[in-house]
Structure formats: structure tokens, C-alpha cells
């Protein structure tokens, strides 16, 4: 693995070129271009704000407490991070099948292709950060949020999410070459994960629900739960995951990365033969 990481580092210029190419191709025939990376999550945030912030505002205020006064910020914080995760996993599934000619003709480390998809979607996430900061500044000026040391949760959230997504991207990209059903299956799984992760609702809502204890434990074994708690904790310190959840999140993400790295290199000969 050490030699593989060294090879990736030596090919970092190629990775940057691939990411720039993917972004250019994605938006080259679009009038709004990169603004689509902002419009979609903001549109989703508006819809969920209308449902849970207007139609069901009573239940929202009861479970969010002080955060209910800045619920739109709570929403778009989770949705921006979710768009990075969902689009990265969706595109990672065809990272090898969609670039077979490059893979078979260029002398580059093969993991660079799925990692490039994760990195490209991360660039779109970074483009949305000024929007988050602007909205947060508005609520901070009104006294509805009081960001402080909790801002340090953002780099931790980004780092852990990047580790998890790279591991999953390696698994999905290699597996999809050999079993093309994986790409279609992931579309369903991503939809389920959206509602099985505290993105538009607080984690306390799950913990205080009447679900069986074993189901609550299984729910929190999902590394995305702790990751999105970290994202929310940037503006709402009370949402910072406890030590148990934080350990589960970090160790689970690292384990997924190790599994993805091992599986990718184990399947690489069969993948190249299939391509």
C-alpha cells in the first residue's frame, strides 16, 4: 500500500489534469456551468425547508431546539455534503468502464481514475462553501448561531468523508467492471442512505424514537452518520458526535479505505482483462 500511495503522489499532476478535464466536460455545454453545483442543493434545501420548516414546523422545532431558528442553514449544510457523497459514488461506479481507453493506453496508477471522481465532486463542494458561510454569517448576525471552536469540525468532517468516499469508489469502480448491476444498485442504495442518515433531521430524533435498541445501534454503525454530525457541528456545537460515535465513524471510514484498496488491487488483473 505504501508503494501504491507513492505512485499516486508521483501522478498527482495527472490527477489534477483528469479532474479539470472531467469538470470541463461536465459543464462545457451548460449555460450556467458551475452554478449547477450550487443550484441543485439549494433547490433541494428549499423543498425540504418548505416541508419540515413550514408544513411540519412544530415537530421540527420540538426536536431541533435552538437550531430550529436557523433550520435552512442546518439543511443546506447537510445537503451540500450529501451532494458531494452521492455524486461521487454515482460517478465512481463507472470511473473505469467510462474511461477504458485511457486506462488501457496510459501508464498511470489505475486508482487515480476513481479517486479523480471523488476529487472532482469535492471541488464542487468547495464551490458551495461560500454560500454556507454567507448564510451562517446572516444567522450569526441575528444571534441564532454562535460559531466558535466548532468551526474546527469542518476539516475533520471533510477528511473523514474523503477517506470513506475513496474507499467506496475503489470498491465500486472495480466491482462494476465485473458486475454491471452495481451501478444500478447504487442508485437505489444512495436514495435509501439519504433518509437513513441525519441530513435533514437531527440524530436525537432517531435516538429518542421507539425503534428497537439493536436497530439504533445498527443505524449508528453507518460512518455517514458521524460524518454528517460533524458537518452539522460546524455551526451547532451540540451536534458534535460523542466519543463512541466518533470512534465508529473514523475507524469505519479507515476500514472501508483499506478494504477498497485491497479489493481494487486484487481485482485489477481481472478488471484490465475485462476492459
mmCIF file with all atom_site columns, N, CA, C and O in Angstrom, residues 208-232:
data_model
loop_
_atom_site.group_PDB
_atom_site.id
_atom_site.type_symbol
_atom_site.label_atom_id
_atom_site.label_alt_id
_atom_site.label_comp_id
_atom_site.label_asym_id
_atom_site.label_entity_id
_atom_site.label_seq_id
_atom_site.pdbx_PDB_ins_code
_atom_site.Cartn_x
_atom_site.Cartn_y
_atom_site.Cartn_z
_atom_site.occupancy
_atom_site.B_iso_or_equiv
_atom_site.pdbx_formal_charge
_atom_site.auth_seq_id
_atom_site.auth_comp_id
_atom_site.auth_asym_id
_atom_site.auth_atom_id
_atom_site.pdbx_PDB_model_num
ATOM 1   N N  . UNK A 1 208 ? -34.270 9.136  20.189 1.00 0.00 ? 208 UNK A N  1
ATOM 2   C CA . UNK A 1 208 ? -35.437 9.246  21.054 1.00 0.00 ? 208 UNK A CA 1
ATOM 3   C C  . UNK A 1 208 ? -36.659 8.527  20.500 1.00 0.00 ? 208 UNK A C  1
ATOM 4   O O  . UNK A 1 208 ? -37.716 8.526  21.133 1.00 0.00 ? 208 UNK A O  1
ATOM 5   N N  . UNK A 1 209 ? -36.506 7.925  19.323 1.00 0.00 ? 209 UNK A N  1
ATOM 6   C CA . UNK A 1 209 ? -37.638 7.232  18.706 1.00 0.00 ? 209 UNK A CA 1
ATOM 7   C C  . UNK A 1 209 ? -37.896 5.902  19.409 1.00 0.00 ? 209 UNK A C  1
ATOM 8   O O  . UNK A 1 209 ? -37.122 5.456  20.256 1.00 0.00 ? 209 UNK A O  1
ATOM 9   N N  . UNK A 1 210 ? -38.985 5.267  19.013 1.00 0.00 ? 210 UNK A N  1
ATOM 10  C CA . UNK A 1 210 ? -39.347 3.989  19.610 1.00 0.00 ? 210 UNK A CA 1
ATOM 11  C C  . UNK A 1 210 ? -38.758 2.783  18.894 1.00 0.00 ? 210 UNK A C  1
ATOM 12  O O  . UNK A 1 210 ? -39.232 1.651  19.096 1.00 0.00 ? 210 UNK A O  1
ATOM 13  N N  . UNK A 1 211 ? -37.741 2.996  18.063 1.00 0.00 ? 211 UNK A N  1
ATOM 14  C CA . UNK A 1 211 ? -37.129 1.871  17.361 1.00 0.00 ? 211 UNK A CA 1
ATOM 15  C C  . UNK A 1 211 ? -36.440 0.949  18.361 1.00 0.00 ? 211 UNK A C  1
ATOM 16  O O  . UNK A 1 211 ? -35.965 1.393  19.413 1.00 0.00 ? 211 UNK A O  1
ATOM 17  N N  . UNK A 1 212 ? -36.328 -0.348 18.030 1.00 0.00 ? 212 UNK A N  1
ATOM 18  C CA . UNK A 1 212 ? -35.592 -1.270 18.911 1.00 0.00 ? 212 UNK A CA 1
ATOM 19  C C  . UNK A 1 212 ? -34.146 -0.827 19.090 1.00 0.00 ? 212 UNK A C  1
ATOM 20  O O  . UNK A 1 212 ? -33.559 -0.202 18.195 1.00 0.00 ? 212 UNK A O  1
ATOM 21  N N  . UNK A 1 213 ? -33.569 -1.174 20.237 1.00 0.00 ? 213 UNK A N  1
ATOM 22  C CA . UNK A 1 213 ? -32.202 -0.762 20.532 1.00 0.00 ? 213 UNK A CA 1
ATOM 23  C C  . UNK A 1 213 ? -31.198 -1.273 19.523 1.00 0.00 ? 213 UNK A C  1
ATOM 24  O O  . UNK A 1 213 ? -30.268 -0.552 19.137 1.00 0.00 ? 213 UNK A O  1
ATOM 25  N N  . UNK A 1 214 ? -31.391 -2.515 19.063 1.00 0.00 ? 214 UNK A N  1
ATOM 26  C CA . UNK A 1 214 ? -30.431 -3.089 18.121 1.00 0.00 ? 214 UNK A CA 1
ATOM 27  C C  . UNK A 1 214 ? -30.466 -2.353 16.782 1.00 0.00 ? 214 UNK A C  1
ATOM 28  O O  . UNK A 1 214 ? -29.441 -2.217 16.110 1.00 0.00 ? 214 UNK A O  1
ATOM 29  N N  . UNK A 1 215 ? -31.636 -1.827 16.429 1.00 0.00 ? 215 UNK A N  1
ATOM 30  C CA . UNK A 1 215 ? -31.748 -1.091 15.171 1.00 0.00 ? 215 UNK A CA 1
ATOM 31  C C  . UNK A 1 215 ? -31.059 0.273  15.285 1.00 0.00 ? 215 UNK A C  1
ATOM 32  O O  . UNK A 1 215 ? -30.429 0.743  14.330 1.00 0.00 ? 215 UNK A O  1
ATOM 33  N N  . UNK A 1 216 ? -31.159 0.892  16.465 1.00 0.00 ? 216 UNK A N  1
ATOM 34  C CA . UNK A 1 216 ? -30.470 2.170  16.673 1.00 0.00 ? 216 UNK A CA 1
ATOM 35  C C  . UNK A 1 216 ? -28.956 1.986  16.622 1.00 0.00 ? 216 UNK A C  1
ATOM 36  O O  . UNK A 1 216 ? -28.238 2.824  16.071 1.00 0.00 ? 216 UNK A O  1
ATOM 37  N N  . UNK A 1 217 ? -28.477 0.871  17.201 1.00 0.00 ? 217 UNK A N  1
ATOM 38  C CA . UNK A 1 217 ? -27.036 0.589  17.161 1.00 0.00 ? 217 UNK A CA 1
ATOM 39  C C  . UNK A 1 217 ? -26.581 0.378  15.724 1.00 0.00 ? 217 UNK A C  1
ATOM 40  O O  . UNK A 1 217 ? -25.549 0.900  15.293 1.00 0.00 ? 217 UNK A O  1
ATOM 41  N N  . UNK A 1 218 ? -27.367 -0.389 14.960 1.00 0.00 ? 218 UNK A N  1
ATOM 42  C CA . UNK A 1 218 ? -27.034 -0.615 13.555 1.00 0.00 ? 218 UNK A CA 1
ATOM 43  C C  . UNK A 1 218 ? -27.059 0.660  12.748 1.00 0.00 ? 218 UNK A C  1
ATOM 44  O O  . UNK A 1 218 ? -26.236 0.852  11.847 1.00 0.00 ? 218 UNK A O  1
ATOM 45  N N  . UNK A 1 219 ? -27.970 1.550  13.080 1.00 0.00 ? 219 UNK A N  1
ATOM 46  C CA . UNK A 1 219 ? -28.060 2.842  12.391 1.00 0.00 ? 219 UNK A CA 1
ATOM 47  C C  . UNK A 1 219 ? -26.776 3.640  12.567 1.00 0.00 ? 219 UNK A C  1
ATOM 48  O O  . UNK A 1 219 ? -26.245 4.211  11.614 1.00 0.00 ? 219 UNK A O  1
ATOM 49  N N  . UNK A 1 220 ? -26.244 3.663  13.773 1.00 0.00 ? 220 UNK A N  1
ATOM 50  C CA . UNK A 1 220 ? -25.054 4.466  14.053 1.00 0.00 ? 220 UNK A CA 1
ATOM 51  C C  . UNK A 1 220 ? -23.768 3.795  13.595 1.00 0.00 ? 220 UNK A C  1
ATOM 52  O O  . UNK A 1 220 ? -22.708 4.431  13.638 1.00 0.00 ? 220 UNK A O  1
ATOM 53  N N  . UNK A 1 221 ? -23.842 2.542  13.153 1.00 0.00 ? 221 UNK A N  1
ATOM 54  C CA . UNK A 1 221 ? -22.653 1.896  12.585 1.00 0.00 ? 221 UNK A CA 1
ATOM 55  C C  . UNK A 1 221 ? -22.348 2.423  11.189 1.00 0.00 ? 221 UNK A C  1
ATOM 56  O O  . UNK A 1 221 ? -21.262 2.177  10.661 1.00 0.00 ? 221 UNK A O  1
ATOM 57  N N  . UNK A 1 222 ? -23.282 3.127  10.606 1.00 0.00 ? 222 UNK A N  1
ATOM 58  C CA . UNK A 1 222 ? -23.067 3.756  9.302  1.00 0.00 ? 222 UNK A CA 1
ATOM 59  C C  . UNK A 1 222 ? -22.113 4.939  9.478  1.00 0.00 ? 222 UNK A C  1
ATOM 60  O O  . UNK A 1 222 ? -22.458 5.910  10.171 1.00 0.00 ? 222 UNK A O  1
ATOM 61  N N  . UNK A 1 223 ? -20.913 4.901  8.902  1.00 0.00 ? 223 UNK A N  1
ATOM 62  C CA . UNK A 1 223 ? -19.966 6.011  9.098  1.00 0.00 ? 223 UNK A CA 1
ATOM 63  C C  . UNK A 1 223 ? -20.501 7.366  8.665  1.00 0.00 ? 223 UNK A C  1
ATOM 64  O O  . UNK A 1 223 ? -20.072 8.405  9.190  1.00 0.00 ? 223 UNK A O  1
ATOM 65  N N  . UNK A 1 224 ? -21.450 7.383  7.737  1.00 0.00 ? 224 UNK A N  1
ATOM 66  C CA . UNK A 1 224 ? -22.007 8.650  7.281  1.00 0.00 ? 224 UNK A CA 1
ATOM 67  C C  . UNK A 1 224 ? -22.758 9.378  8.400  1.00 0.00 ? 224 UNK A C  1
ATOM 68  O O  . UNK A 1 224 ? -22.864 10.605 8.372  1.00 0.00 ? 224 UNK A O  1
ATOM 69  N N  . UNK A 1 225 ? -23.271 8.632  9.372  1.00 0.00 ? 225 UNK A N  1
ATOM 70  C CA . UNK A 1 225 ? -23.988 9.268  10.477 1.00 0.00 ? 225 UNK A CA 1
ATOM 71  C C  . UNK A 1 225 ? -23.060 10.204 11.236 1.00 0.00 ? 225 UNK A C  1
ATOM 72  O O  . UNK A 1 225 ? -23.364 11.380 11.450 1.00 0.00 ? 225 UNK A O  1
ATOM 73  N N  . UNK A 1 226 ? -21.895 9.706  11.645 1.00 0.00 ? 226 UNK A N  1
ATOM 74  C CA . UNK A 1 226 ? -20.938 10.546 12.353 1.00 0.00 ? 226 UNK A CA 1
ATOM 75  C C  . UNK A 1 226 ? -20.380 11.658 11.490 1.00 0.00 ? 226 UNK A C  1
ATOM 76  O O  . UNK A 1 226 ? -20.125 12.772 11.976 1.00 0.00 ? 226 UNK A O  1
ATOM 77  N N  . UNK A 1 227 ? -20.200 11.382 10.203 1.00 0.00 ? 227 UNK A N  1
ATOM 78  C CA . UNK A 1 227 ? -19.662 12.399 9.294  1.00 0.00 ? 227 UNK A CA 1
ATOM 79  C C  . UNK A 1 227 ? -20.616 13.585 9.190  1.00 0.00 ? 227 UNK A C  1
ATOM 80  O O  . UNK A 1 227 ? -20.200 14.753 9.262  1.00 0.00 ? 227 UNK A O  1
ATOM 81  N N  . UNK A 1 228 ? -21.913 13.308 9.041  1.00 0.00 ? 228 UNK A N  1
ATOM 82  C CA . UNK A 1 228 ? -22.859 14.408 8.910  1.00 0.00 ? 228 UNK A CA 1
ATOM 83  C C  . UNK A 1 228 ? -23.096 15.107 10.245 1.00 0.00 ? 228 UNK A C  1
ATOM 84  O O  . UNK A 1 228 ? -23.434 16.296 10.268 1.00 0.00 ? 228 UNK A O  1
ATOM 85  N N  . UNK A 1 229 ? -22.905 14.387 11.350 1.00 0.00 ? 229 UNK A N  1
ATOM 86  C CA . UNK A 1 229 ? -22.936 15.062 12.643 1.00 0.00 ? 229 UNK A CA 1
ATOM 87  C C  . UNK A 1 229 ? -21.796 16.074 12.744 1.00 0.00 ? 229 UNK A C  1
ATOM 88  O O  . UNK A 1 229 ? -21.965 17.159 13.294 1.00 0.00 ? 229 UNK A O  1
ATOM 89  N N  . UNK A 1 230 ? -20.641 15.713 12.206 1.00 0.00 ? 230 UNK A N  1
ATOM 90  C CA . UNK A 1 230 ? -19.508 16.636 12.202 1.00 0.00 ? 230 UNK A CA 1
ATOM 91  C C  . UNK A 1 230 ? -19.807 17.857 11.333 1.00 0.00 ? 230 UNK A C  1
ATOM 92  O O  . UNK A 1 230 ? -19.475 18.995 11.703 1.00 0.00 ? 230 UNK A O  1
ATOM 93  N N  . UNK A 1 231 ? -20.430 17.630 10.182 1.00 0.00 ? 231 UNK A N  1
ATOM 94  C CA . UNK A 1 231 ? -20.784 18.761 9.315  1.00 0.00 ? 231 UNK A CA 1
ATOM 95  C C  . UNK A 1 231 ? -21.751 19.710 10.027 1.00 0.00 ? 231 UNK A C  1
ATOM 96  O O  . UNK A 1 231 ? -21.598 20.934 9.960  1.00 0.00 ? 231 UNK A O  1
ATOM 97  N N  . UNK A 1 232 ? -22.760 19.153 10.696 1.00 0.00 ? 232 UNK A N  1
ATOM 98  C CA . UNK A 1 232 ? -23.719 19.998 11.403 1.00 0.00 ? 232 UNK A CA 1
ATOM 99  C C  . UNK A 1 232 ? -23.071 20.684 12.600 1.00 0.00 ? 232 UNK A C  1
ATOM 100 O O  . UNK A 1 232 ? -23.440 21.810 12.961 1.00 0.00 ? 232 UNK A O  1
#
